[in-house]
mmCIF file of N, CA, C and O in Angstrom:
data_model
loop_
_atom_site.group_PDB
_atom_site.id
_atom_site.type_symbol
_atom_site.label_atom_id
_atom_site.label_comp_id
_atom_site.label_asym_id
_atom_site.label_seq_id
_atom_site.Cartn_x
_atom_site.Cartn_y
_atom_site.Cartn_z
ATOM 1 N N MET A 197 -15.041 1.729 -34.418
ATOM 2 C CA MET A 197 -13.885 1.492 -32.893
ATOM 3 C C MET A 197 -13.447 2.975 -33.118
ATOM 4 O O MET A 197 -12.517 3.076 -34.463
ATOM 5 N N THR A 198 -13.463 4.087 -32.470
ATOM 6 C CA THR A 198 -12.454 4.621 -31.996
ATOM 7 C C THR A 198 -11.030 5.187 -32.772
ATOM 8 O O THR A 198 -10.117 4.144 -32.330
ATOM 9 N N GLN A 199 -10.152 5.035 -33.859
ATOM 10 C CA GLN A 199 -8.243 5.003 -34.131
ATOM 11 C C GLN A 199 -8.073 6.463 -34.124
ATOM 12 O O GLN A 199 -8.728 7.669 -33.981
ATOM 13 N N TYR A 200 -6.924 6.528 -32.720
ATOM 14 C CA TYR A 200 -6.012 7.347 -32.368
ATOM 15 C C TYR A 200 -4.601 7.335 -33.088
ATOM 16 O O TYR A 200 -3.976 6.455 -33.623
ATOM 17 N N PRO A 201 -4.815 8.761 -32.812
ATOM 18 C CA PRO A 201 -2.741 8.506 -34.142
ATOM 19 C C PRO A 201 -1.887 7.851 -33.328
ATOM 20 O O PRO A 201 -2.072 7.851 -31.774
ATOM 21 N N LYS A 202 -0.792 7.021 -33.571
ATOM 22 C CA LYS A 202 0.323 6.592 -33.293
ATOM 23 C C LYS A 202 1.055 8.391 -32.806
ATOM 24 O O LYS A 202 1.077 9.013 -32.465
ATOM 25 N N ARG A 203 1.124 7.665 -31.425
ATOM 26 C CA ARG A 203 2.324 8.432 -30.535
ATOM 27 C C ARG A 203 3.645 8.463 -31.399
ATOM 28 O O ARG A 203 4.194 7.637 -31.467
ATOM 29 N N TYR A 204 4.096 10.238 -31.181
ATOM 30 C CA TYR A 204 6.044 9.602 -31.701
ATOM 31 C C TYR A 204 6.408 8.630 -31.383
ATOM 32 O O TYR A 204 6.966 8.802 -30.249
ATOM 33 N N PRO A 205 7.125 7.999 -31.880
ATOM 34 C CA PRO A 205 8.097 6.601 -31.722
ATOM 35 C C PRO A 205 9.243 7.481 -30.800
ATOM 36 O O PRO A 205 9.716 6.494 -29.827
ATOM 37 N N HIS A 206 9.933 8.579 -30.317
ATOM 38 C CA HIS A 206 10.928 9.342 -29.883
ATOM 39 C C HIS A 206 10.591 9.708 -28.511
ATOM 40 O O HIS A 206 11.168 10.221 -27.886
ATOM 41 N N ARG A 207 9.036 9.848 -28.508
ATOM 42 C CA ARG A 207 8.515 10.882 -27.382
ATOM 43 C C ARG A 207 8.615 9.461 -26.247
ATOM 44 O O ARG A 207 8.244 8.155 -26.059
ATOM 45 N N CYS A 208 8.647 9.143 -25.303
ATOM 46 C CA CYS A 208 8.578 8.088 -23.888
ATOM 47 C C CYS A 208 7.381 8.041 -23.452
ATOM 48 O O CYS A 208 6.502 9.430 -23.641
ATOM 49 N N PRO A 209 7.211 6.633 -23.255
ATOM 50 C CA PRO A 209 5.519 6.762 -23.103
ATOM 51 C C PRO A 209 5.380 7.637 -21.769
ATOM 52 O O PRO A 209 5.773 7.447 -21.180
ATOM 53 N N THR A 210 4.365 7.482 -21.382
ATOM 54 C CA THR A 210 3.672 8.211 -20.232
ATOM 55 C C THR A 210 3.752 7.645 -18.826
ATOM 56 O O THR A 210 3.175 6.251 -19.262
ATOM 57 N N HIS A 211 4.553 7.604 -18.049
ATOM 58 C CA HIS A 211 4.453 6.481 -16.739
ATOM 59 C C HIS A 211 2.919 7.250 -16.145
ATOM 60 O O HIS A 211 2.057 8.027 -16.163
ATOM 61 N N PRO A 212 2.386 6.100 -15.531
ATOM 62 C CA PRO A 212 0.869 5.909 -14.814
ATOM 63 C C PRO A 212 1.186 6.651 -13.494
ATOM 64 O O PRO A 212 -0.115 7.488 -13.433
ATOM 65 N N GLY A 213 1.690 7.113 -13.752
ATOM 66 C CA GLY A 213 2.037 7.766 -11.637
ATOM 67 C C GLY A 213 1.819 9.622 -12.978
ATOM 68 O O GLY A 213 1.402 10.202 -11.879
ATOM 69 N N ALA A 214 2.305 9.897 -13.786
ATOM 70 C CA ALA A 214 2.470 10.691 -14.235
ATOM 71 C C ALA A 214 0.944 11.640 -14.853
ATOM 72 O O ALA A 214 0.313 12.616 -14.678
ATOM 73 N N LEU A 215 0.227 10.168 -15.353
ATOM 74 C CA LEU A 215 -1.346 10.827 -15.809
ATOM 75 C C LEU A 215 -2.102 10.668 -13.841
ATOM 76 O O LEU A 215 -2.995 11.457 -14.222
ATOM 77 N N LEU A 216 -1.471 10.058 -13.045
ATOM 78 C CA LEU A 216 -2.470 10.533 -12.070
ATOM 79 C C LEU A 216 -1.763 11.651 -11.051
ATOM 80 O O LEU A 216 -2.890 12.516 -10.455
ATOM 81 N N ARG A 217 -0.575 12.485 -11.207
ATOM 82 C CA ARG A 217 -0.667 12.913 -10.525
ATOM 83 C C ARG A 217 -1.228 13.811 -11.370
ATOM 84 O O ARG A 217 -1.538 15.250 -10.633
ATOM 85 N N GLU A 218 -0.838 14.322 -12.493
ATOM 86 C CA GLU A 218 -1.300 15.630 -13.314
ATOM 87 C C GLU A 218 -3.033 15.686 -13.661
ATOM 88 O O GLU A 218 -3.223 16.994 -13.540
ATOM 89 N N ILE A 219 -3.719 14.408 -14.083
ATOM 90 C CA ILE A 219 -4.890 14.849 -14.103
ATOM 91 C C ILE A 219 -6.084 14.479 -13.108
ATOM 92 O O ILE A 219 -7.171 14.976 -12.878
ATOM 93 N N ILE A 220 -5.780 12.706 -12.424
ATOM 94 C CA ILE A 220 -6.515 12.479 -11.654
ATOM 95 C C ILE A 220 -7.056 12.493 -10.337
ATOM 96 O O ILE A 220 -8.044 13.385 -9.524
ATOM 97 N N VAL A 221 -5.763 12.994 -10.099
ATOM 98 C CA VAL A 221 -5.769 12.794 -8.434
ATOM 99 C C VAL A 221 -5.863 15.028 -8.134
ATOM 100 O O VAL A 221 -6.794 14.949 -7.617
ATOM 101 N N PRO A 222 -5.591 15.611 -9.378
ATOM 102 C CA PRO A 222 -6.111 17.158 -8.905
ATOM 103 C C PRO A 222 -7.198 16.891 -8.970
ATOM 104 O O PRO A 222 -8.226 18.555 -8.616
ATOM 105 N N ALA A 223 -8.139 16.533 -10.164
ATOM 106 C CA ALA A 223 -9.250 15.927 -10.013
ATOM 107 C C ALA A 223 -10.369 16.233 -8.868
ATOM 108 O O ALA A 223 -11.185 16.269 -8.275
ATOM 109 N N LEU A 224 -9.488 15.164 -8.112
ATOM 110 C CA LEU A 224 -9.851 14.799 -7.155
ATOM 111 C C LEU A 224 -10.392 16.148 -5.456
ATOM 112 O O LEU A 224 -9.628 16.832 -5.851
ATOM 113 N N SER A 225 -11.298 15.378 -5.053
ATOM 114 C CA SER A 225 -11.422 17.191 -4.026
ATOM 115 C C SER A 225 -11.538 15.796 -2.343
ATOM 116 O O SER A 225 -11.807 15.566 -1.476
ATOM 117 N N VAL A 226 -9.938 14.960 -2.683
ATOM 118 C CA VAL A 226 -9.041 14.287 -1.633
ATOM 119 C C VAL A 226 -8.140 14.660 -1.392
ATOM 120 O O VAL A 226 -7.234 15.043 -2.037
ATOM 121 N N SER A 227 -7.583 15.125 -0.135
ATOM 122 C CA SER A 227 -6.033 14.743 0.196
ATOM 123 C C SER A 227 -4.897 13.510 -0.102
ATOM 124 O O SER A 227 -5.808 12.826 -0.147
ATOM 125 N N LYS A 228 -3.881 13.453 -0.223
ATOM 126 C CA LYS A 228 -3.294 12.182 -0.802
ATOM 127 C C LYS A 228 -2.835 10.924 0.210
ATOM 128 O O LYS A 228 -3.534 9.965 -0.233
ATOM 129 N N THR A 229 -3.333 11.889 1.508
ATOM 130 C CA THR A 229 -3.094 11.052 2.282
ATOM 131 C C THR A 229 -4.596 10.031 3.305
ATOM 132 O O THR A 229 -4.290 8.636 3.040
ATOM 133 N N SER A 230 -5.396 10.757 1.975
ATOM 134 C CA SER A 230 -6.905 10.269 2.299
ATOM 135 C C SER A 230 -7.219 9.085 1.159
ATOM 136 O O SER A 230 -7.661 7.716 0.961
ATOM 137 N N LEU A 231 -6.171 9.735 -0.252
ATOM 138 C CA LEU A 231 -6.519 8.835 -1.345
ATOM 139 C C LEU A 231 -5.570 7.351 -1.291
ATOM 140 O O LEU A 231 -5.761 6.592 -1.433
ATOM 141 N N ALA A 232 -4.401 7.701 -0.685
ATOM 142 C CA ALA A 232 -3.364 6.551 -0.167
ATOM 143 C C ALA A 232 -4.541 5.759 0.807
ATOM 144 O O ALA A 232 -4.177 4.585 1.041
ATOM 145 N N LYS A 233 -4.772 6.185 1.627
ATOM 146 C CA LYS A 233 -5.441 5.315 2.838
ATOM 147 C C LYS A 233 -6.453 4.294 2.381
ATOM 148 O O LYS A 233 -6.907 3.430 2.494
ATOM 149 N N SER A 234 -7.682 4.862 0.905
ATOM 150 C CA SER A 234 -8.198 4.352 0.228
ATOM 151 C C SER A 234 -8.366 3.628 -0.901
ATOM 152 O O SER A 234 -8.494 2.333 -0.800
ATOM 153 N N LEU A 235 -6.375 3.076 -0.822
ATOM 154 C CA LEU A 235 -5.883 3.018 -2.024
ATOM 155 C C LEU A 235 -5.544 1.373 -0.896
ATOM 156 O O LEU A 235 -5.136 0.396 -2.044
ATOM 157 N N GLY A 236 -5.486 1.966 -0.180
ATOM 158 C CA GLY A 236 -4.277 0.080 1.362
ATOM 159 C C GLY A 236 -3.087 0.489 0.956
ATOM 160 O O GLY A 236 -2.398 -0.474 1.193
ATOM 161 N N ILE A 237 -2.614 1.913 1.125
ATOM 162 C CA ILE A 237 -1.011 1.569 0.506
ATOM 163 C C ILE A 237 -0.404 2.610 1.406
ATOM 164 O O ILE A 237 -1.472 3.507 1.599
ATOM 165 N N SER A 238 0.381 2.820 1.708
ATOM 166 C CA SER A 238 1.307 3.968 2.134
ATOM 167 C C SER A 238 1.318 5.111 1.918
ATOM 168 O O SER A 238 1.361 5.164 0.781
ATOM 169 N N ARG A 239 1.077 6.384 2.400
ATOM 170 C CA ARG A 239 1.351 7.431 1.915
ATOM 171 C C ARG A 239 2.970 7.634 0.946
ATOM 172 O O ARG A 239 3.077 8.450 0.380
ATOM 173 N N GLN A 240 3.901 6.762 1.470
ATOM 174 C CA GLN A 240 4.630 6.775 1.108
ATOM 175 C C GLN A 240 5.238 6.509 -0.371
ATOM 176 O O GLN A 240 5.336 6.829 -1.961
ATOM 177 N N THR A 241 4.469 5.523 -0.506
ATOM 178 C CA THR A 241 3.844 4.410 -1.746
ATOM 179 C C THR A 241 3.359 5.239 -3.333
ATOM 180 O O THR A 241 4.048 5.337 -3.682
ATOM 181 N N LEU A 242 2.333 5.894 -2.237
ATOM 182 C CA LEU A 242 1.850 6.498 -3.439
ATOM 183 C C LEU A 242 2.660 8.125 -4.053
ATOM 184 O O LEU A 242 2.632 7.927 -5.110
ATOM 185 N N TYR A 243 3.613 8.593 -3.049
ATOM 186 C CA TYR A 243 4.346 9.045 -3.185
ATOM 187 C C TYR A 243 5.194 8.709 -4.563
ATOM 188 O O TYR A 243 5.782 9.871 -5.507
ATOM 189 N N ASP A 244 5.885 7.998 -4.538
ATOM 190 C CA ASP A 244 6.415 7.403 -5.306
ATOM 191 C C ASP A 244 5.833 6.968 -6.489
ATOM 192 O O ASP A 244 7.184 7.565 -7.073
ATOM 193 N N LEU A 245 4.880 6.420 -6.805
ATOM 194 C CA LEU A 245 4.204 5.989 -7.586
ATOM 195 C C LEU A 245 3.945 7.725 -8.469
ATOM 196 O O LEU A 245 4.243 7.769 -9.801
ATOM 197 N N LEU A 246 3.381 8.630 -7.437
ATOM 198 C CA LEU A 246 3.285 9.971 -8.391
ATOM 199 C C LEU A 246 4.446 11.234 -8.959
ATOM 200 O O LEU A 246 4.595 11.454 -10.301
ATOM 201 N N ALA A 247 5.390 10.413 -7.874
ATOM 202 C CA ALA A 247 7.030 11.135 -8.715
ATOM 203 C C ALA A 247 7.496 9.733 -9.892
ATOM 204 O O ALA A 247 8.864 10.376 -10.162
ATOM 205 N N GLU A 248 7.322 8.931 -10.047
ATOM 206 C CA GLU A 248 6.945 8.274 -10.715
ATOM 207 C C GLU A 248 8.570 7.445 -11.120
ATOM 208 O O GLU A 248 9.162 6.964 -11.493
ATOM 209 N N ARG A 249 8.562 6.754 -9.482
ATOM 210 C CA ARG A 249 9.695 6.189 -8.808
ATOM 211 C C ARG A 249 9.483 4.454 -8.138
ATOM 212 O O ARG A 249 10.251 3.763 -7.955
ATOM 213 N N GLN A 250 7.674 4.233 -8.639
ATOM 214 C CA GLN A 250 7.399 3.487 -8.225
ATOM 215 C C GLN A 250 7.126 2.646 -9.660
ATOM 216 O O GLN A 250 5.451 3.602 -10.135
ATOM 217 N N PRO A 251 6.553 1.664 -10.182
ATOM 218 C CA PRO A 251 5.859 1.098 -11.199
ATOM 219 C C PRO A 251 4.617 1.072 -10.773
ATOM 220 O O PRO A 251 4.399 0.149 -9.549
ATOM 221 N N VAL A 252 3.967 0.302 -11.532
ATOM 222 C CA VAL A 252 2.092 0.009 -11.326
ATOM 223 C C VAL A 252 2.531 -1.630 -11.649
ATOM 224 O O VAL A 252 2.767 -1.887 -12.348
ATOM 225 N N THR A 253 2.418 -2.099 -10.620
ATOM 226 C CA THR A 253 2.543 -3.411 -10.243
ATOM 227 C C THR A 253 1.420 -3.957 -10.491
ATOM 228 O O THR A 253 -0.414 -2.989 -10.518
ATOM 229 N N PRO A 254 0.647 -5.250 -10.308
ATOM 230 C CA PRO A 254 -0.417 -5.798 -10.430
ATOM 231 C C PRO A 254 -1.312 -5.536 -9.585
ATOM 232 O O PRO A 254 -2.760 -5.288 -10.291
ATOM 233 N N ALA A 255 -0.612 -5.504 -8.395
ATOM 234 C CA ALA A 255 -1.532 -5.365 -7.022
ATOM 235 C C ALA A 255 -2.265 -3.493 -7.426
ATOM 236 O O ALA A 255 -3.355 -3.764 -6.811
ATOM 237 N N MET A 256 -1.192 -3.236 -7.356
ATOM 238 C CA MET A 256 -0.841 -1.799 -8.004
ATOM 239 C C MET A 256 -2.652 -1.053 -9.174
ATOM 240 O O MET A 256 -3.893 -0.694 -8.801
ATOM 241 N N ALA A 257 -1.999 -2.010 -9.515
ATOM 242 C CA ALA A 257 -3.093 -2.170 -11.191
ATOM 243 C C ALA A 257 -4.807 -1.943 -10.400
ATOM 244 O O ALA A 257 -5.488 -1.961 -10.838
ATOM 245 N N LEU A 258 -4.820 -3.258 -9.512
ATOM 246 C CA LEU A 258 -6.282 -3.571 -9.212
ATOM 247 C C LEU A 258 -6.547 -2.971 -8.446
ATOM 248 O O LEU A 258 -7.798 -2.464 -8.170
ATOM 249 N N ARG A 259 -6.009 -2.204 -7.172
ATOM 250 C CA ARG A 259 -6.568 -1.040 -7.042
ATOM 251 C C ARG A 259 -6.410 0.029 -7.661
ATOM 252 O O ARG A 259 -7.896 0.788 -7.011
ATOM 253 N N LEU A 260 -5.980 0.730 -8.419
ATOM 254 C CA LEU A 260 -6.266 1.733 -9.033
ATOM 255 C C LEU A 260 -7.844 1.622 -10.224
ATOM 256 O O LEU A 260 -8.122 2.428 -9.880
ATOM 257 N N GLN A 261 -8.044 0.219 -10.400
ATOM 258 C CA GLN A 261 -8.898 -0.583 -11.204
ATOM 259 C C GLN A 261 -9.756 0.244 -10.456
ATOM 260 O O GLN A 261 -11.483 0.383 -10.490
ATOM 261 N N ALA A 262 -9.969 -0.645 -9.400
ATOM 262 C CA ALA A 262 -11.246 0.013 -7.517
ATOM 263 C C ALA A 262 -11.381 1.035 -7.849
ATOM 264 O O ALA A 262 -12.533 1.342 -7.157
ATOM 265 N N ALA A 263 -10.895 1.809 -7.755
ATOM 266 C CA ALA A 263 -10.781 3.669 -7.677
ATOM 267 C C ALA A 263 -11.237 4.489 -8.003
ATOM 268 O O ALA A 263 -11.941 4.786 -8.143
ATOM 269 N N PHE A 264 -11.385 4.129 -9.726
ATOM 270 C CA PHE A 264 -10.582 5.100 -10.581
ATOM 271 C C PHE A 264 -11.200 4.088 -11.616
ATOM 272 O O PHE A 264 -12.368 5.379 -12.550
ATOM 273 N N GLY A 265 -11.502 3.388 -12.023
ATOM 274 C CA GLY A 265 -12.899 2.699 -13.357
ATOM 275 C C GLY A 265 -12.040 2.292 -13.873
ATOM 276 O O GLY A 265 -12.082 1.326 -15.127
ATOM 277 N N ARG A 266 -11.206 2.618 -14.891
ATOM 278 C CA ARG A 266 -10.020 2.251 -15.547
ATOM 279 C C ARG A 266 -9.066 1.021 -15.482
ATOM 280 O O ARG A 266 -9.325 0.866 -14.403
ATOM 281 N N SER A 267 -9.685 -0.003 -16.263
ATOM 282 C CA SER A 267 -8.546 -1.023 -15.923
ATOM 283 C C SER A 267 -7.651 -1.906 -15.421
ATOM 284 O O SER A 267 -6.905 -0.734 -16.191
ATOM 285 N N ALA A 268 -7.494 -2.503 -14.760
ATOM 286 C CA ALA A 268 -6.309 -3.302 -14.657
ATOM 287 C C ALA A 268 -5.090 -3.465 -15.504
ATOM 288 O O ALA A 268 -3.649 -2.892 -15.237
ATOM 289 N N LEU A 269 -5.317 -4.052 -16.468
ATOM 290 C CA LEU A 269 -4.780 -4.685 -17.395
ATOM 291 C C LEU A 269 -4.308 -2.428 -18.781
ATOM 292 O O LEU A 269 -3.266 -2.514 -19.047
ATOM 293 N N GLY A 270 -4.983 -2.304 -17.930
ATOM 294 C CA GLY A 270 -5.204 -0.596 -18.978
ATOM 295 C C GLY A 270 -3.609 0.436 -17.838
ATOM 296 O O GLY A 270 -2.455 0.529 -19.460
ATOM 297 N N TRP A 271 -4.088 -0.310 -16.445
ATOM 298 C CA TRP A 271 -2.595 0.810 -16.263
ATOM 299 C C TRP A 271 -2.076 -0.222 -16.684
ATOM 300 O O TRP A 271 -0.154 0.605 -16.531
ATOM 301 N N LEU A 272 -1.243 -1.448 -16.492
ATOM 302 C CA LEU A 272 -0.634 -2.345 -17.155
ATOM 303 C C LEU A 272 0.140 -2.066 -18.160
ATOM 304 O O LEU A 272 1.262 -1.836 -18.158
ATOM 305 N N ASN A 273 -0.617 -2.255 -18.931
ATOM 306 C CA ASN A 273 0.040 -1.926 -20.344
ATOM 307 C C ASN A 273 0.588 -0.381 -20.703
ATOM 308 O O ASN A 273 1.847 -0.391 -21.440
ATOM 309 N N MET A 274 0.416 0.134 -19.275
ATOM 310 C CA MET A 274 0.426 1.324 -19.431
ATOM 311 C C MET A 274 1.993 1.519 -19.167
ATOM 312 O O MET A 274 3.540 2.433 -19.571
ATOM 313 N N GLN A 275 2.390 1.125 -17.656
ATOM 314 C CA GLN A 275 3.527 1.097 -17.489
ATOM 315 C C GLN A 275 4.504 -0.045 -18.186
ATOM 316 O O GLN A 275 5.610 0.279 -18.133
ATOM 317 N N LEU A 276 3.852 -1.207 -18.407
ATOM 318 C CA LEU A 276 4.609 -2.034 -19.983
ATOM 319 C C LEU A 276 5.304 -0.861 -21.076
ATOM 320 O O LEU A 276 6.238 -1.370 -21.016
ATOM 321 N N ALA A 277 4.697 -0.549 -22.011
ATOM 322 C CA ALA A 277 5.031 0.523 -22.748
ATOM 323 C C ALA A 277 6.044 1.433 -21.970
ATOM 324 O O ALA A 277 7.202 1.120 -22.817
ATOM 325 N N TYR A 278 5.933 2.231 -21.040
ATOM 326 C CA TYR A 278 6.831 2.729 -20.451
ATOM 327 C C TYR A 278 8.032 2.313 -19.888
ATOM 328 O O TYR A 278 9.456 2.422 -20.006
ATOM 329 N N ASP A 279 7.754 1.252 -19.774
ATOM 330 C CA ASP A 279 9.354 0.080 -18.872
ATOM 331 C C ASP A 279 9.885 -0.228 -20.764
ATOM 332 O O ASP A 279 11.697 -0.316 -20.207
ATOM 333 N N LEU A 280 9.546 -0.908 -21.577
ATOM 334 C CA LEU A 280 9.602 -1.507 -22.974
ATOM 335 C C LEU A 280 10.791 -0.529 -23.682
ATOM 336 O O LEU A 280 11.104 -0.333 -24.249
ATOM 337 N N TRP A 281 10.076 1.096 -23.467
ATOM 338 C CA TRP A 281 10.519 2.558 -24.524
ATOM 339 C C TRP A 281 12.315 2.302 -23.850
ATOM 340 O O TRP A 281 12.903 3.044 -24.441
ATOM 341 N N HIS A 282 12.186 2.634 -22.514
ATOM 342 C CA HIS A 282 13.292 3.072 -21.481
ATOM 343 C C HIS A 282 14.336 1.601 -21.949
ATOM 344 O O HIS A 282 15.276 1.386 -22.327
ATOM 345 N N ALA A 283 13.671 0.302 -21.940
ATOM 346 C CA ALA A 283 14.776 -1.417 -22.045
ATOM 347 C C ALA A 283 14.970 -1.167 -23.527
ATOM 348 O O ALA A 283 16.124 -1.236 -23.798
ATOM 349 N N GLU A 284 14.556 -0.578 -24.888
ATOM 350 C CA GLU A 284 15.063 -0.772 -25.026
ATOM 351 C C GLU A 284 16.188 0.491 -25.903
ATOM 352 O O GLU A 284 16.991 -0.081 -26.504
ATOM 353 N N ARG A 285 15.469 1.441 -25.332
ATOM 354 C CA ARG A 285 17.355 2.190 -25.186
ATOM 355 C C ARG A 285 18.290 1.702 -24.524
ATOM 356 O O ARG A 285 19.215 2.941 -23.957
ATOM 357 N N THR A 286 18.507 1.352 -23.522
ATOM 358 C CA THR A 286 19.525 0.842 -22.414
ATOM 359 C C THR A 286 19.914 -0.418 -22.632
ATOM 360 O O THR A 286 21.489 -0.966 -21.813
ATOM 361 N N VAL A 287 18.906 -1.777 -23.270
ATOM 362 C CA VAL A 287 19.590 -3.024 -22.975
ATOM 363 C C VAL A 287 20.103 -3.037 -24.369
ATOM 364 O O VAL A 287 19.319 -3.009 -25.559
ATOM 365 N N ASP A 288 21.593 -3.730 -24.216
ATOM 366 C CA ASP A 288 22.022 -3.814 -25.197
ATOM 367 C C ASP A 288 21.844 -5.629 -26.113
ATOM 368 O O ASP A 288 22.580 -6.831 -25.643
ATOM 369 N N VAL A 289 21.493 -5.680 -27.041
ATOM 370 C CA VAL A 289 21.187 -6.852 -27.528
ATOM 371 C C VAL A 289 21.791 -7.242 -29.001
ATOM 372 O O VAL A 289 21.859 -8.099 -29.514
ATOM 373 N N SER A 290 22.721 -6.269 -29.582
ATOM 374 C CA SER A 290 23.516 -6.421 -30.748
ATOM 375 C C SER A 290 24.446 -7.675 -30.264
ATOM 376 O O SER A 290 24.974 -7.891 -31.633
ATOM 377 N N GLN A 291 24.522 -7.911 -29.040
ATOM 378 C CA GLN A 291 25.285 -9.268 -29.461
ATOM 379 C C GLN A 291 25.103 -10.691 -29.388
ATOM 380 O O GLN A 291 25.050 -12.008 -29.333
ATOM 381 N N ILE A 292 23.606 -10.635 -29.148
ATOM 382 C CA ILE A 292 22.581 -12.042 -29.304
ATOM 383 C C ILE A 292 21.915 -12.481 -30.287
ATOM 384 O O ILE A 292 21.933 -11.853 -31.409
ATOM 385 N N THR A 293 21.951 -13.965 -30.449
ATOM 386 C CA THR A 293 22.085 -14.468 -31.954
ATOM 387 C C THR A 293 21.139 -15.411 -31.782
ATOM 388 O O THR A 293 20.760 -15.742 -31.440
ATOM 389 N N PRO A 294 20.338 -15.047 -33.269
ATOM 390 C CA PRO A 294 19.165 -15.094 -33.314
ATOM 391 C C PRO A 294 19.248 -16.710 -33.372
ATOM 392 O O PRO A 294 19.847 -16.853 -34.584
ATOM 393 N N LEU A 295 17.824 -17.221 -32.393
ATOM 394 C CA LEU A 295 17.803 -19.388 -32.263
ATOM 395 C C LEU A 295 17.010 -19.537 -33.848
ATOM 396 O O LEU A 295 15.791 -19.200 -33.593
ATOM 397 N N LYS A 296 17.003 -20.368 -34.526
ATOM 398 C CA LYS A 296 16.145 -21.090 -34.792
ATOM 399 C C LYS A 296 16.019 -22.581 -34.738
ATOM 400 O O LYS A 296 16.556 -23.241 -33.642
ATOM 401 N N GLN A 297 14.386 -22.042 -34.941
ATOM 402 C CA GLN A 297 13.469 -23.449 -33.790
ATOM 403 C C GLN A 297 14.131 -24.659 -35.013
ATOM 404 O O GLN A 297 14.435 -25.375 -36.546
ATOM 405 N N ALA A 298 14.391 -25.916 -34.254
ATOM 406 C CA ALA A 298 14.683 -27.474 -35.321
ATOM 407 C C ALA A 298 13.427 -27.788 -35.662
ATOM 408 O O ALA A 298 12.051 -27.666 -35.788
ATOM 409 N N SER A 299 13.580 -28.187 -36.920
ATOM 410 C CA SER A 299 12.467 -28.699 -37.901
ATOM 411 C C SER A 299 11.739 -29.905 -37.882
ATOM 412 O O SER A 299 12.464 -30.999 -37.770
#
């Protein structure tokens, strides 16, 4: 099993839309309109995903899996890492008291 180095923790994980925008879509010989049509989504939805304004949902992950082969779980994990990184920096949990389980 290949061991990859861990990402620097202060660097935001890559949004799935950035991967699509920077690597996958440029390698295709189709227009964004054709790509949106083949994914069964509107052009605006595709543009929002590529601009990182739209998250990868489970439904979108299944569409991306069918189109590009990477597993739906891989797409969702990528989105989860991105969302969690941002939540850790914006959600204040300092006033939450840990709860103990009854014995």
